[in-house]
């Protein structure tokens, strides 16, 4: 486990000091809050939003889920890069176990998400977000589970796909519809029945519902345990698949 | 052999090729490398050198056969082997966005050194190898030579008994290559066994105690560079021609000449192995001259490892096909 920690800290250090990291992880959400927030306020005024008419209260929790979707979903790129440069191969000749190597990358991705999520909540507060402390801690935990799921899938794909462009295409193909159907941007209840029906199969719908409940401290809301059940299961499965992939692809 | 640090028996590796055909990258490899040797695998691209090395480094599982590395069984004790070997792959393996020093620190800590120990060892190597000037820059800003020396440093950070170097000087400028060689020699003097691959004859010749010449996954010959060259008795006469037709015609003229031990048609030149070059040359020139195919150029050389390779495989190491 010390090895996993070493790998994670090493990766985290080089990730965080990249200026692009700060920009992409904070600048984008702020733009959303700044530009999309007022738009959504208009919607809130005319049609009303579930959970009150405060657009930030509706949108900011979803933004956390969205960040997890994209940030973790594209983690595969960093792995691809490290596979190509021979860095992974170099690590594999050291006495560190395959499992520690794998967990190092997952841990790095999780810590990264925790930092970004906290920054996002603090940011949201400036835009008038009210957050319940206990609920928010659970929310960050849920975000970590989503992150493990997404980064495991992304890492696993990176082991198979050698071309960065193709990798981006595949990730986008899945992440975009998953995001729209989750009701991050607009409530799914606005859509026609068919969309509402399909959205029921989008696990992120439950995550977004749960995140809205959690930010308000509604820990007992049924969406919360649903989301946790779904993402505990998904993260265990995807992580297992990634660990196996790492064993085989780079045995 | 009991004092072999690498011992393999019928080691082989098959890959599925692009059209599902079987690629036999390494075939029935029997190898013994003694402690303290600098041992080289010499062969053209695609000969199976990297595949062999990756198997011996526990990176790739063999399709068949067995091996013992540093006294441990490759199939059952890869973990023990990893503690005793160092590996510098063809691509190096530095993390681009970290500095050379950070790369060394991580490597040292993964070999179970404490943070202080890791720092001390990294500093020591950085100083000894004169890397101080750029040790704290990101490795993506390094020149090929600077990166290569750092690769080497990370390969020896834990003072391994056995160091694997895959094409250590490919693509390097002459000064950097000299530094890599120098460092390999220093390690050799300190008792480290070095196993390297190369497609440079000069490298094999200058650096290695023993060389295995590999071609198409097989060992064609094995021995010290001097022994290998001795397999080719005498001298080599090379006749150059304007075109292949003239070369071929001259080749036919020389058919059955007893002074020529062996001859190869290399396209626009002919290579003739003779016992005594000084005596054979006038005779050969007379024959091709009288036959109206005088050579455009003539040279008389001592055999090189390339000639050994050519003799064994019928192909030249320098060119990519048969012509040189
Ligand atoms: N992962 C792989 N999958 C399929 N074929 C491979 C793989 N690695 C190497 N080969 C094939 O095995 C042969 C030997 O390759 P390699 O060991 O890299 O040669 P060398 O290092 O001597 O240039 C080549 O024909 C190469 O195409
Ligand atoms: Mg190679």
Coordinates of C-alpha atoms in Angstrom, one line a residue, chain A residues 2-4 6-7 10-11 13-15 17-19 81-98 105 249-251, chain B residues 54 57-60 79 82-83 85-87 89 91-99 102-104 106-107 109-115 138 154:
Chain A
X2 CA 3.0 2.3 0.6
X3 CA 3.7 1.7 -3.1
X4 CA 0.2 2.7 -4.2
X6 CA 4.0 6.6 -3.6
X7 CA 2.6 6.3 -7.1
X10 CA 4.0 11.2 -7.6
X11 CA 1.1 11.4 -10.1
X13 CA 2.2 16.2 -7.8
X14 CA 2.9 16.3 -11.5
X15 CA -0.9 16.7 -12.3
X17 CA 1.4 21.7 -10.8
X18 CA 0.4 21.6 -14.4
X19 CA -1.2 25.0 -14.9
X81 CA 0.8 8.5 -22.4
X82 CA 2.6 6.7 -19.6
X83 CA 2.3 3.4 -21.5
X84 CA 3.8 4.9 -24.6
X85 CA 6.7 6.6 -22.8
X86 CA 7.7 3.3 -21.2
X87 CA 7.1 4.7 -17.7
X88 CA 4.7 1.9 -16.8
X89 CA 7.1 -0.6 -18.1
X90 CA 9.8 0.8 -16.0
X91 CA 7.6 0.6 -12.9
X92 CA 6.7 -3.0 -13.7
X93 CA 10.3 -4.1 -13.4
X94 CA 10.6 -2.7 -9.9
X95 CA 9.4 -4.9 -6.9
X96 CA 6.1 -3.0 -6.7
X97 CA 3.1 -5.2 -7.1
X98 CA 0.7 -5.0 -10.0
X105 CA -3.5 5.4 -10.4
X249 CA -2.3 -6.5 -20.7
X250 CA 0.9 -5.8 -18.9
X251 CA 1.4 -9.0 -16.9
Chain B
X54 CA 11.4 -8.5 -21.9
X57 CA 13.0 -9.1 -17.2
X58 CA 9.7 -10.6 -16.1
X59 CA 7.8 -8.2 -18.4
X60 CA 6.5 -10.9 -20.8
X79 CA 9.1 -11.0 -7.6
X82 CA 12.8 -8.0 -9.8
X83 CA 14.7 -7.1 -6.7
X85 CA 17.8 -6.7 -11.7
X86 CA 17.7 -3.2 -13.3
X87 CA 16.1 -2.6 -16.6
X89 CA 14.0 -0.2 -21.9
X91 CA 12.0 3.9 -24.7
X92 CA 13.7 4.8 -21.4
X93 CA 10.6 5.3 -19.3
X94 CA 11.1 8.7 -17.7
X95 CA 8.0 10.5 -16.7
X96 CA 8.0 13.5 -19.1
X97 CA 6.3 16.0 -16.8
X98 CA 8.5 15.2 -13.8
X99 CA 12.2 16.2 -13.4
X102 CA 11.9 13.3 -9.1
X103 CA 12.0 10.3 -11.4
X104 CA 15.1 9.0 -9.5
X106 CA 10.3 7.6 -7.1
X107 CA 12.4 4.8 -8.5
X109 CA 11.5 4.6 -3.0
X110 CA 9.9 1.8 -5.0
X111 CA 13.0 -0.2 -4.3
X112 CA 12.2 0.2 -0.6
X113 CA 14.6 3.0 0.2
X114 CA 13.5 5.5 2.8
X115 CA 13.0 9.1 1.7
X138 CA 11.3 18.3 -16.6
X154 CA 17.4 5.0 -12.7

